[in-house]
Amino acid sequence: MATLQENPLLEGLQLRRTPDPCALVIFGASGDLTKKKLFPALYSLAFRRLLPDKFAIVGVARTTESDEEFKARMKEAVQQHGRDEFREEAWDALTDGLRYIATDFADERGEDELAQTLAELDEERGTGGNRVYYLAIPPSVFPTVVDALGRRRSAEGWTRLIIEKPFGHDLESARALNAEIQKHFTEEEVFRIDHYLGKETVQNMLALRFANGIFEPIWNRQFVDHVQITVAESIGIEGRAGYYEQSGAIRDIFQNHLLQLLAITAMEPPIDFTADSVRNEKVKVLRALHTPGPKSVVRGQYGRGFVEGEEVLGYREEEGVDPRSMTETYVAAKLYVDNWRWADTPFYVRMGKRLPRRETVVAIEFKRAPHPPFEEISADGLRPNVLLVHIQPDEGVSLEIGAKVPGQGMTIRTVHMDFLYGGTFRTGMPEAYERLILDAMLGDATLFTRTDEVEEQWKLVDAMVAPWKRDRPSFPNYAAGTWGPPSADDLLRRDGRSWRHH
Ligand code: BG6
């Protein structure tokens, strides 16, 4: 079997700049994200020697814990959730300068302790006053922390803020958060996370579109019949009722991940790959999105059912959920991008929890061949060409084309031309957070959401949810383990189309 090094496509995978020495401070260090995503990602970066030599991590949270207890918990988390084999040397290199501070930041004591710890680490570890603050904290404590960090900025080095979602609950609250941040930090110092942008396959959409000449001429209303974007999850709310009851599918997935996928699919070619050029093009798409009328939006909530062979509870029966909850766990919508490239081309989008399987895919369906000269038609009919960008799982790109079935006559069947990441590059896929943490350390904001993007995303969501206050659909309206409510099928049927087969 060929070794990894012999695969020529692997060349260049490791070639990246190393960030400046710095200290990474994680607020919300006792939360799930830190355990399941951030530490495993940091470990993988350490494993590949992508972190600076002079580096330190400080965890900050309310839970009382010692440095050693925190370290032991994170070690367990990395062993459980990490994608790489566990090696003590890599773990030690990562956690040599690890500290933990228990505080809720409601008083100056926590601020003092953090400032002092960071000053010590600058001395001991040579982190040079450079700081990355990772805010994985609820919006309610956000202003206090941002204000404290702003007031206590280190006089030396640079400071960067990484901010987790949710970034506000609506346009007004997002603007208030932005105003709070802008009191102390410039836009170049702020890195708003949408972890979908850190996914390899989402970035590959940019490569596919802009590193290949063949797609650009057909990537428009002339050739594309419509686009379908699906973000399907088989999981439920996983004990996050407190958060999900407030957010629902529209704020949890549509406002951020889904709209970013759409923006990347629909954007114009940027003049270069710098943060502002890319984000300028994305924000134009977000601004061009036409607010769908109530008939073009479908909401759903799952009831009991079977997912992947197991019986699961309905949403209203989940722990912490109001038994009469009107929170949606599914949204489908027909959107239009009102510009020259896409006018009159529908973008059908859908996302939901407790669907039959996990699958995120962007499907570009092209117009049919104008005049097929064949008399015999196959059992599955002559279908239009579809370009499928599989974001996850089975990451890759697939083109559906009609091909002749061997034999007499001229029977046409749809076949797939496939590119699969796994088979081609024979290397594991980095987790989104690895890329994003490193990019923020490098000061590269290309894969982060800018203020104006977030605000445009909220404008659309606010307009879509406004009519929801007036009508009450009868929930639950889809069984767990099915592809959403029947009205989502009607949304396409009315246009003579259907959701892609599953
Ligand atoms: C998060 C949502 O942003 O994305 C979760 O809050 C969702 O509800 C998750 O499950 C999906 O991420 P991924 O990377 O598993 O597709």
Short mmCIF file of C-alpha atoms and ligand atoms in Angstrom, two decimals:
data_model
loop_
_atom_site.label_atom_id
_atom_site.label_comp_id
_atom_site.label_asym_id
_atom_site.label_seq_id
_atom_site.Cartn_x
_atom_site.Cartn_y
_atom_site.Cartn_z
CA MET A 1 0.00 0.00 0.00
CA ALA A 2 1.29 3.47 -0.85
CA THR A 3 2.40 5.54 2.09
CA LEU A 4 0.84 8.93 2.64
CA GLN A 5 4.01 10.71 1.50
CA GLU A 6 3.87 9.02 -1.89
CA ASN A 7 0.55 10.58 -2.74
CA PRO A 8 1.48 13.63 -4.87
CA LEU A 9 -1.83 15.30 -4.05
CA LEU A 10 -0.73 15.58 -0.45
CA GLU A 11 2.04 17.97 -1.39
CA GLY A 12 1.58 21.39 0.07
CA LEU A 13 -0.99 20.32 2.63
CA GLN A 14 1.32 21.27 5.47
CA LEU A 15 2.65 24.47 3.97
CA ARG A 16 1.22 27.24 6.09
CA ARG A 17 2.60 30.10 8.06
CA THR A 18 3.06 29.65 11.80
CA PRO A 19 1.31 32.25 13.92
CA ASP A 20 3.17 34.70 16.15
CA PRO A 21 3.73 33.66 19.76
CA CYS A 22 0.46 34.18 21.63
CA ALA A 23 -1.80 33.24 24.53
CA LEU A 24 -5.24 31.81 23.81
CA VAL A 25 -7.85 32.56 26.45
CA ILE A 26 -11.03 30.48 26.25
CA PHE A 27 -14.07 31.95 27.99
CA GLY A 28 -16.69 29.26 28.54
CA ALA A 29 -13.97 26.68 29.15
CA SER A 30 -16.25 24.33 31.07
CA GLY A 31 -18.76 24.14 28.23
CA ASP A 32 -19.41 21.43 25.68
CA LEU A 33 -17.82 23.28 22.79
CA THR A 34 -14.46 23.52 24.57
CA LYS A 35 -14.54 19.83 25.37
CA LYS A 36 -15.87 18.44 22.10
CA LYS A 37 -14.41 20.84 19.56
CA LEU A 38 -11.85 23.37 20.80
CA PHE A 39 -9.44 21.14 22.70
CA PRO A 40 -9.57 18.33 20.13
CA ALA A 41 -8.84 20.95 17.44
CA LEU A 42 -5.99 22.48 19.44
CA TYR A 43 -4.55 19.02 20.01
CA SER A 44 -4.64 18.26 16.26
CA LEU A 45 -2.86 21.56 15.59
CA ALA A 46 -0.21 20.69 18.18
CA PHE A 47 0.07 17.17 16.74
CA ARG A 48 0.92 18.70 13.34
CA ARG A 49 3.20 21.33 14.90
CA LEU A 50 1.12 24.15 13.49
CA LEU A 51 0.98 26.15 16.72
CA PRO A 52 3.66 28.67 17.63
CA ASP A 53 6.46 27.38 19.87
CA LYS A 54 5.74 30.14 22.35
CA PHE A 55 2.15 29.45 23.20
CA ALA A 56 -0.14 29.19 26.23
CA ILE A 57 -3.79 28.42 26.90
CA VAL A 58 -5.90 29.87 29.69
CA GLY A 59 -9.35 28.42 30.38
CA VAL A 60 -11.87 30.73 32.04
CA ALA A 61 -15.25 29.58 33.39
CA ARG A 62 -17.48 29.70 36.44
CA THR A 63 -16.91 26.11 37.56
CA THR A 64 -14.41 25.84 40.40
CA GLU A 65 -11.52 23.66 39.27
CA SER A 66 -7.75 23.59 39.63
CA ASP A 67 -5.33 23.83 36.68
CA GLU A 68 -4.65 20.11 37.07
CA GLU A 69 -8.31 19.08 37.19
CA PHE A 70 -9.08 21.13 34.12
CA LYS A 71 -6.10 19.66 32.30
CA ALA A 72 -7.14 16.11 33.19
CA ARG A 73 -10.69 16.72 31.93
CA MET A 74 -9.44 18.17 28.67
CA LYS A 75 -7.07 15.27 28.18
CA GLU A 76 -9.96 12.87 28.48
CA ALA A 77 -11.97 15.00 26.05
CA VAL A 78 -9.18 14.92 23.47
CA GLN A 79 -8.84 11.16 23.84
CA GLN A 80 -12.57 10.78 23.36
CA HIS A 81 -13.29 13.35 20.67
CA GLY A 82 -9.95 13.94 18.90
CA ARG A 83 -9.37 12.71 15.36
CA ASP A 84 -5.67 11.92 15.81
CA GLU A 85 -3.95 9.23 17.82
CA PHE A 86 -3.12 10.42 21.32
CA ARG A 87 0.56 11.08 21.96
CA GLU A 88 1.77 12.30 25.32
CA GLU A 89 4.52 14.50 23.75
CA ALA A 90 1.99 16.39 21.63
CA TRP A 91 -0.36 16.79 24.60
CA ASP A 92 2.46 18.04 26.84
CA ALA A 93 3.64 20.48 24.19
CA LEU A 94 0.09 21.84 23.98
CA THR A 95 -0.60 22.07 27.69
CA ASP A 96 2.73 23.04 29.23
CA GLY A 97 1.49 26.56 29.73
CA LEU A 98 -2.13 25.63 30.52
CA ARG A 99 -3.91 27.60 33.25
CA TYR A 100 -7.46 27.69 34.51
CA ILE A 101 -9.27 30.60 36.15
CA ALA A 102 -12.65 30.20 37.87
CA THR A 103 -14.64 33.44 37.67
CA ASP A 104 -17.92 34.75 36.34
CA PHE A 105 -16.32 38.09 35.55
CA ALA A 106 -18.94 39.90 37.61
CA ASP A 107 -16.22 41.53 39.71
CA GLU A 108 -12.73 42.90 39.26
CA ARG A 109 -11.12 39.92 40.96
CA GLY A 110 -11.48 37.74 37.89
CA GLU A 111 -10.15 40.52 35.66
CA ASP A 112 -7.14 41.00 37.91
CA GLU A 113 -6.40 37.31 38.05
CA LEU A 114 -6.56 36.97 34.29
CA ALA A 115 -4.35 40.02 33.72
CA GLN A 116 -1.82 38.72 36.19
CA THR A 117 -1.83 35.20 34.73
CA LEU A 118 -1.30 36.56 31.23
CA ALA A 119 1.56 38.77 32.40
CA GLU A 120 3.19 35.73 34.01
CA LEU A 121 2.75 33.70 30.85
CA ASP A 122 4.35 36.48 28.79
CA GLU A 123 7.38 36.15 31.06
CA GLU A 124 7.48 32.36 31.29
CA ARG A 125 6.38 31.40 27.81
CA GLY A 126 7.39 34.43 25.76
CA THR A 127 3.87 35.07 24.45
CA GLY A 128 4.78 38.72 23.88
CA GLY A 129 1.49 40.34 24.91
CA ASN A 130 -0.32 38.78 21.91
CA ARG A 131 -3.80 37.59 22.84
CA VAL A 132 -6.56 35.56 21.24
CA TYR A 133 -9.74 35.67 23.29
CA TYR A 134 -12.22 32.95 22.40
CA LEU A 135 -15.71 33.86 23.58
CA ALA A 136 -17.82 30.72 23.87
CA ILE A 137 -20.21 32.31 26.37
CA PRO A 138 -23.94 33.09 26.46
CA PRO A 139 -24.97 36.47 25.01
CA SER A 140 -26.10 37.68 28.47
CA VAL A 141 -22.53 37.83 29.84
CA PHE A 142 -21.03 38.95 26.58
CA PRO A 143 -21.04 42.75 27.18
CA THR A 144 -19.38 42.40 30.62
CA VAL A 145 -16.56 40.30 29.23
CA VAL A 146 -16.00 42.40 26.09
CA ASP A 147 -15.94 45.55 28.17
CA ALA A 148 -13.42 44.07 30.63
CA LEU A 149 -11.16 42.86 27.81
CA GLY A 150 -11.35 46.25 26.12
CA ARG A 151 -10.44 48.14 29.28
CA ARG A 152 -7.58 45.78 30.10
CA ARG A 153 -6.02 45.58 26.65
CA SER A 154 -2.39 44.66 26.88
CA ALA A 155 -0.13 47.57 25.92
CA GLU A 156 2.11 45.29 23.92
CA GLY A 157 1.31 42.94 21.03
CA TRP A 158 -1.95 42.34 19.22
CA THR A 159 -5.40 41.31 20.46
CA ARG A 160 -8.01 39.29 18.59
CA LEU A 161 -11.52 38.23 19.57
CA ILE A 162 -13.09 35.03 18.31
CA ILE A 163 -16.82 35.09 18.87
CA GLU A 164 -19.04 32.01 18.86
CA LYS A 165 -22.63 32.00 17.76
CA PRO A 166 -25.31 32.92 18.53
CA PHE A 167 -24.38 36.43 17.48
CA GLY A 168 -27.56 38.06 18.75
CA HIS A 169 -31.15 36.94 18.51
CA ASP A 170 -32.31 39.43 15.90
CA LEU A 171 -31.03 42.48 14.06
CA GLU A 172 -31.43 44.78 17.02
CA SER A 173 -29.52 42.59 19.48
CA ALA A 174 -26.81 41.85 16.90
CA ARG A 175 -26.35 45.58 16.34
CA ALA A 176 -26.12 46.14 20.08
CA LEU A 177 -23.41 43.46 20.33
CA ASN A 178 -21.53 44.98 17.43
CA ALA A 179 -21.74 48.42 19.05
CA GLU A 180 -20.36 46.99 22.30
CA ILE A 181 -17.48 45.35 20.48
CA GLN A 182 -16.70 48.41 18.39
CA LYS A 183 -16.22 50.50 21.51
CA HIS A 184 -12.98 48.64 22.11
CA PHE A 185 -12.03 46.64 19.02
CA THR A 186 -11.71 47.26 15.29
CA GLU A 187 -13.38 44.99 12.74
CA GLU A 188 -9.93 43.53 11.81
CA GLU A 189 -9.61 42.29 15.38
CA VAL A 190 -12.97 40.49 15.41
CA PHE A 191 -13.49 36.93 14.17
CA ARG A 192 -17.15 35.87 14.21
CA ILE A 193 -17.37 32.10 13.89
CA ASP A 194 -19.58 30.29 11.46
CA HIS A 195 -17.95 26.91 11.67
CA TYR A 196 -19.37 25.86 8.29
CA LEU A 197 -16.86 28.19 6.66
CA GLY A 198 -14.06 26.19 8.26
CA LYS A 199 -15.25 22.97 6.61
CA GLU A 200 -12.98 21.81 3.82
CA THR A 201 -15.87 21.10 1.52
CA VAL A 202 -17.35 24.56 1.94
CA GLN A 203 -13.99 26.05 0.98
CA ASN A 204 -13.88 23.58 -1.87
CA MET A 205 -16.98 25.23 -3.29
CA LEU A 206 -14.76 28.28 -3.80
CA ALA A 207 -12.05 26.11 -5.38
CA LEU A 208 -14.55 24.38 -7.62
CA ARG A 209 -16.05 27.62 -8.83
CA PHE A 210 -12.99 29.81 -9.10
CA ALA A 211 -10.10 27.45 -9.84
CA ASN A 212 -11.89 25.84 -12.78
CA GLY A 213 -12.77 27.59 -16.00
CA ILE A 214 -15.63 25.33 -17.05
CA PHE A 215 -18.18 26.27 -14.40
CA GLU A 216 -18.20 30.05 -14.61
CA PRO A 217 -19.95 30.29 -18.03
CA ILE A 218 -22.80 28.03 -16.92
CA TRP A 219 -23.13 29.21 -13.32
CA ASN A 220 -26.12 31.47 -13.89
CA ARG A 221 -29.81 31.81 -14.76
CA GLN A 222 -29.15 30.92 -18.42
CA PHE A 223 -28.09 27.37 -17.56
CA VAL A 224 -29.16 26.67 -13.99
CA ASP A 225 -32.79 25.66 -13.51
CA HIS A 226 -32.68 25.89 -9.73
CA VAL A 227 -30.49 25.20 -6.70
CA GLN A 228 -31.32 23.00 -3.70
CA ILE A 229 -29.47 23.27 -0.42
CA THR A 230 -30.12 20.68 2.28
CA VAL A 231 -28.73 20.71 5.80
CA ALA A 232 -30.23 17.55 7.30
CA GLU A 233 -29.42 16.22 10.74
CA SER A 234 -30.56 12.96 12.30
CA ILE A 235 -29.78 14.14 15.83
CA GLY A 236 -32.32 15.93 17.99
CA ILE A 237 -31.51 18.83 20.26
CA GLU A 238 -29.09 16.86 22.43
CA GLY A 239 -30.01 18.34 25.78
CA ARG A 240 -29.78 21.93 24.56
CA ALA A 241 -33.46 22.80 25.14
CA GLY A 242 -32.65 26.07 26.90
CA TYR A 243 -30.84 27.33 23.84
CA TYR A 244 -32.92 25.68 21.13
CA GLU A 245 -36.31 26.78 22.46
CA GLN A 246 -35.12 30.35 21.87
CA SER A 247 -33.42 29.77 18.57
CA GLY A 248 -35.31 27.15 16.58
CA ALA A 249 -34.02 25.95 13.22
CA ILE A 250 -34.19 29.41 11.67
CA ARG A 251 -31.73 30.97 14.09
CA ASP A 252 -29.70 27.83 14.71
CA ILE A 253 -28.94 26.88 11.10
CA PHE A 254 -30.69 29.11 8.57
CA GLN A 255 -29.43 32.48 9.80
CA ASN A 256 -25.81 31.41 9.68
CA HIS A 257 -24.70 28.11 8.12
CA LEU A 258 -27.39 27.90 5.47
CA LEU A 259 -27.12 31.51 4.35
CA GLN A 260 -23.34 31.27 4.19
CA LEU A 261 -23.60 28.17 2.00
CA LEU A 262 -26.01 30.02 -0.24
CA ALA A 263 -23.79 33.11 -0.40
CA ILE A 264 -20.76 31.04 -1.41
CA THR A 265 -22.79 29.22 -4.05
CA ALA A 266 -24.21 32.41 -5.54
CA MET A 267 -21.41 34.99 -5.11
CA GLU A 268 -19.50 36.67 -7.92
CA PRO A 269 -15.81 35.80 -8.34
CA PRO A 270 -13.80 37.88 -5.86
CA ILE A 271 -10.85 39.79 -7.33
CA ASP A 272 -8.53 38.03 -4.91
CA PHE A 273 -8.76 35.75 -1.90
CA THR A 274 -8.37 38.38 0.78
CA ALA A 275 -10.84 38.69 3.63
CA ASP A 276 -12.46 41.84 2.33
CA SER A 277 -12.69 40.81 -1.31
CA VAL A 278 -14.39 37.52 -0.45
CA ARG A 279 -16.71 39.06 2.09
CA ASN A 280 -17.61 41.96 -0.18
CA GLU A 281 -18.96 39.47 -2.71
CA LYS A 282 -20.82 37.41 -0.12
CA VAL A 283 -22.52 40.41 1.40
CA LYS A 284 -23.79 41.47 -2.03
CA VAL A 285 -25.62 38.14 -2.31
CA LEU A 286 -27.09 38.51 1.17
CA ARG A 287 -28.28 42.01 0.30
CA ALA A 288 -29.81 40.75 -2.95
CA LEU A 289 -31.90 38.06 -1.21
CA HIS A 290 -35.56 38.76 -1.69
CA THR A 291 -37.66 38.27 1.46
CA PRO A 292 -39.84 35.22 0.79
CA GLY A 293 -43.57 35.63 1.37
CA PRO A 294 -45.28 33.38 3.95
CA LYS A 295 -46.30 30.90 1.23
CA SER A 296 -42.64 30.37 0.35
CA VAL A 297 -41.62 29.37 3.87
CA VAL A 298 -42.52 26.11 5.62
CA ARG A 299 -42.02 25.40 9.31
CA GLY A 300 -42.01 22.02 10.94
CA GLN A 301 -41.60 20.38 14.30
CA TYR A 302 -40.90 16.69 14.82
CA GLY A 303 -43.10 14.30 16.70
CA ARG A 304 -42.18 10.80 17.84
CA GLY A 305 -40.71 8.44 15.34
CA PHE A 306 -37.85 6.18 14.40
CA VAL A 307 -34.43 7.47 13.45
CA GLU A 308 -31.76 5.07 12.26
CA GLY A 309 -33.72 2.17 13.72
CA GLU A 310 -34.31 3.69 17.15
CA GLU A 311 -37.51 5.05 18.56
CA VAL A 312 -37.10 8.69 19.60
CA LEU A 313 -39.23 11.22 21.44
CA GLY A 314 -41.05 14.09 19.85
CA TYR A 315 -39.60 17.58 20.27
CA ARG A 316 -42.24 18.62 22.80
CA GLU A 317 -41.35 15.61 24.95
CA GLU A 318 -37.64 16.44 25.11
CA GLU A 319 -36.35 17.47 28.52
CA GLY A 320 -36.68 21.19 29.14
CA VAL A 321 -39.01 21.80 26.18
CA ASP A 322 -42.41 23.41 26.72
CA PRO A 323 -45.03 20.69 26.00
CA ARG A 324 -46.86 23.24 23.84
CA SER A 325 -43.71 24.66 22.28
CA MET A 326 -44.13 26.37 18.93
CA THR A 327 -40.38 26.26 18.21
CA GLU A 328 -39.61 24.98 14.72
CA THR A 329 -37.12 22.17 14.23
CA TYR A 330 -37.42 22.29 10.43
CA VAL A 331 -37.53 25.10 7.90
CA ALA A 332 -37.83 25.00 4.13
CA ALA A 333 -37.95 28.08 1.94
CA LYS A 334 -37.86 29.27 -1.62
CA LEU A 335 -35.44 32.16 -1.97
CA TYR A 336 -34.50 34.41 -4.86
CA VAL A 337 -31.25 36.27 -5.33
CA ASP A 338 -32.32 39.42 -7.12
CA ASN A 339 -29.36 40.17 -9.36
CA TRP A 340 -28.34 39.71 -12.99
CA ARG A 341 -26.75 36.33 -12.47
CA TRP A 342 -29.64 34.70 -10.63
CA ALA A 343 -32.88 36.59 -11.35
CA ASP A 344 -35.85 34.15 -11.43
CA THR A 345 -33.73 31.15 -10.41
CA PRO A 346 -35.17 29.61 -7.24
CA PHE A 347 -32.90 28.54 -4.40
CA TYR A 348 -34.85 25.93 -2.44
CA VAL A 349 -33.37 25.43 0.98
CA ARG A 350 -34.29 23.08 3.82
CA MET A 351 -32.84 22.17 7.16
CA GLY A 352 -34.06 20.15 10.08
CA LYS A 353 -33.42 17.98 13.10
CA ARG A 354 -34.44 14.33 13.37
CA LEU A 355 -34.45 13.79 9.63
CA PRO A 356 -33.57 10.31 8.39
CA ARG A 357 -29.85 10.96 8.14
CA ARG A 358 -27.08 13.51 8.40
CA GLU A 359 -26.49 15.06 5.02
CA THR A 360 -25.46 18.51 3.86
CA VAL A 361 -25.48 18.96 0.13
CA VAL A 362 -25.70 21.74 -2.44
CA ALA A 363 -27.34 20.57 -5.67
CA ILE A 364 -27.11 22.73 -8.78
CA GLU A 365 -29.72 21.47 -11.22
CA PHE A 366 -29.09 22.53 -14.81
CA LYS A 367 -31.71 23.06 -17.48
CA ARG A 368 -32.70 20.05 -19.52
CA ALA A 369 -31.16 19.26 -22.89
CA PRO A 370 -33.24 21.33 -25.32
CA HIS A 371 -34.03 18.52 -27.72
CA PRO A 372 -33.01 14.96 -26.91
CA PRO A 373 -32.84 13.18 -30.28
CA PHE A 374 -33.35 9.70 -28.83
CA GLU A 375 -36.56 7.85 -29.15
CA GLU A 376 -36.04 5.31 -26.42
CA ILE A 377 -36.15 6.72 -22.96
CA SER A 378 -34.76 4.90 -19.97
CA ALA A 379 -36.77 3.73 -17.00
CA ASP A 380 -35.69 6.76 -14.99
CA GLY A 381 -36.37 9.18 -17.85
CA LEU A 382 -33.96 11.70 -19.24
CA ARG A 383 -33.02 13.67 -16.20
CA PRO A 384 -31.35 17.07 -16.13
CA ASN A 385 -27.66 17.30 -15.21
CA VAL A 386 -27.04 17.98 -11.56
CA LEU A 387 -23.82 19.02 -9.89
CA LEU A 388 -23.83 17.79 -6.29
CA VAL A 389 -21.45 19.29 -3.79
CA HIS A 390 -21.45 16.93 -0.83
CA ILE A 391 -20.47 19.01 2.17
CA GLN A 392 -20.83 16.08 4.59
CA PRO A 393 -20.64 13.14 5.01
CA ASP A 394 -19.06 11.33 1.98
CA GLU A 395 -17.34 14.60 1.17
CA GLY A 396 -16.90 15.16 -2.53
CA VAL A 397 -18.37 16.41 -5.76
CA SER A 398 -20.52 14.45 -8.14
CA LEU A 399 -21.90 15.27 -11.56
CA GLU A 400 -25.01 13.49 -12.77
CA ILE A 401 -24.98 12.89 -16.49
CA GLY A 402 -26.97 10.78 -18.91
CA ALA A 403 -25.03 7.83 -20.37
CA LYS A 404 -25.85 5.13 -22.86
CA VAL A 405 -26.68 1.77 -21.36
CA PRO A 406 -24.54 -0.84 -23.14
CA GLY A 407 -26.46 -2.93 -25.62
CA GLN A 408 -28.62 -2.51 -28.67
CA GLY A 409 -30.60 0.67 -29.12
CA MET A 410 -30.06 3.92 -27.30
CA THR A 411 -31.21 3.70 -23.72
CA ILE A 412 -30.00 6.49 -21.49
CA ARG A 413 -29.45 6.21 -17.77
CA THR A 414 -28.27 8.74 -15.21
CA VAL A 415 -24.77 7.99 -13.94
CA HIS A 416 -22.38 9.80 -11.59
CA MET A 417 -18.93 11.21 -12.21
CA ASP A 418 -17.50 11.32 -8.73
CA PHE A 419 -14.68 12.98 -6.88
CA LEU A 420 -14.40 11.70 -3.31
CA TYR A 421 -12.07 13.37 -0.85
CA GLY A 422 -11.33 10.19 1.05
CA GLY A 423 -10.20 8.22 -2.00
CA THR A 424 -8.33 11.05 -3.71
CA PHE A 425 -6.32 12.68 -0.97
CA ARG A 426 -6.12 9.72 1.39
CA THR A 427 -5.78 11.97 4.38
CA GLY A 428 -8.21 12.69 7.21
CA MET A 429 -10.31 15.80 6.91
CA PRO A 430 -9.29 18.54 9.34
CA GLU A 431 -12.05 19.67 11.64
CA ALA A 432 -13.45 23.11 10.87
CA TYR A 433 -12.25 24.46 14.21
CA GLU A 434 -8.62 23.61 13.46
CA ARG A 435 -8.65 25.84 10.44
CA LEU A 436 -10.58 28.62 12.13
CA ILE A 437 -8.51 28.82 15.31
CA LEU A 438 -5.31 28.90 13.28
CA ASP A 439 -6.64 31.51 10.86
CA ALA A 440 -7.66 33.78 13.74
CA MET A 441 -4.15 33.43 15.21
CA LEU A 442 -2.76 34.37 11.83
CA GLY A 443 -5.13 37.34 11.62
CA ASP A 444 -6.83 36.03 8.49
CA ALA A 445 -10.56 36.79 8.63
CA THR A 446 -11.53 35.39 5.21
CA LEU A 447 -13.48 32.51 6.74
CA PHE A 448 -15.23 34.61 9.39
CA THR A 449 -18.44 36.60 9.17
CA ARG A 450 -18.14 40.37 8.92
CA THR A 451 -20.50 42.79 10.73
CA ASP A 452 -22.44 43.69 7.61
CA GLU A 453 -22.95 40.02 6.70
CA VAL A 454 -24.35 39.20 10.14
CA GLU A 455 -26.67 42.17 9.97
CA GLU A 456 -27.96 41.26 6.49
CA GLN A 457 -28.57 37.69 7.68
CA TRP A 458 -30.61 38.95 10.61
CA LYS A 459 -32.60 41.38 8.44
CA LEU A 460 -33.80 38.48 6.35
CA VAL A 461 -34.59 36.29 9.36
CA ASP A 462 -36.47 39.09 11.13
CA ALA A 463 -38.61 39.61 8.02
CA MET A 464 -39.28 35.88 7.69
CA VAL A 465 -40.29 35.32 11.31
CA ALA A 466 -42.47 38.45 11.60
CA PRO A 467 -45.60 36.68 10.22
CA TRP A 468 -44.95 33.67 12.48
CA LYS A 469 -46.31 35.56 15.46
CA ARG A 470 -49.75 35.59 13.86
CA ASP A 471 -50.22 32.01 12.73
CA ARG A 472 -49.87 28.80 14.67
CA PRO A 473 -49.23 25.74 12.52
CA SER A 474 -50.40 22.50 14.05
CA PHE A 475 -47.22 21.04 15.50
CA PRO A 476 -45.86 18.40 15.45
CA ASN A 477 -46.23 18.09 11.70
CA TYR A 478 -43.57 15.55 10.79
CA ALA A 479 -42.55 12.30 12.41
CA ALA A 480 -38.93 11.94 13.50
CA GLY A 481 -37.10 9.99 10.84
CA THR A 482 -39.04 11.45 7.89
CA TRP A 483 -38.02 14.21 5.47
CA GLY A 484 -40.10 16.98 7.05
CA PRO A 485 -43.72 18.12 6.71
CA PRO A 486 -45.70 17.38 3.53
CA SER A 487 -46.11 21.12 2.93
CA ALA A 488 -42.35 21.24 2.20
CA ASP A 489 -42.98 18.94 -0.76
CA ASP A 490 -45.83 21.16 -1.93
CA LEU A 491 -43.46 24.12 -1.97
CA LEU A 492 -41.63 22.54 -4.92
CA ARG A 493 -44.56 20.66 -6.40
CA ARG A 494 -46.30 23.98 -7.08
CA ASP A 495 -43.35 24.85 -9.31
CA GLY A 496 -43.38 21.47 -11.06
CA ARG A 497 -40.27 20.35 -9.19
CA SER A 498 -39.42 18.03 -6.31
CA TRP A 499 -36.77 17.68 -3.64
CA ARG A 500 -33.93 15.49 -4.69
CA HIS A 501 -34.22 11.77 -3.97
CA HIS A 502 -32.69 10.59 -0.82
C1 BG6 B 1 -24.41 24.15 15.24
C2 BG6 B 1 -25.83 24.07 15.70
O1 BG6 B 1 -24.07 25.46 14.88
O2 BG6 B 1 -24.23 23.31 14.11
C3 BG6 B 1 -26.23 22.65 16.01
O3 BG6 B 1 -26.02 24.88 16.84
C4 BG6 B 1 -25.93 21.75 14.84
O4 BG6 B 1 -27.61 22.57 16.34
C5 BG6 B 1 -24.50 21.95 14.38
O5 BG6 B 1 -26.16 20.41 15.24
C6 BG6 B 1 -24.22 21.18 13.10
O6 BG6 B 1 -22.85 21.20 12.82
P1 BG6 B 1 -22.17 20.06 11.97
O7 BG6 B 1 -20.76 20.53 11.83
O8 BG6 B 1 -22.32 18.80 12.73
O9 BG6 B 1 -22.91 20.03 10.67
#
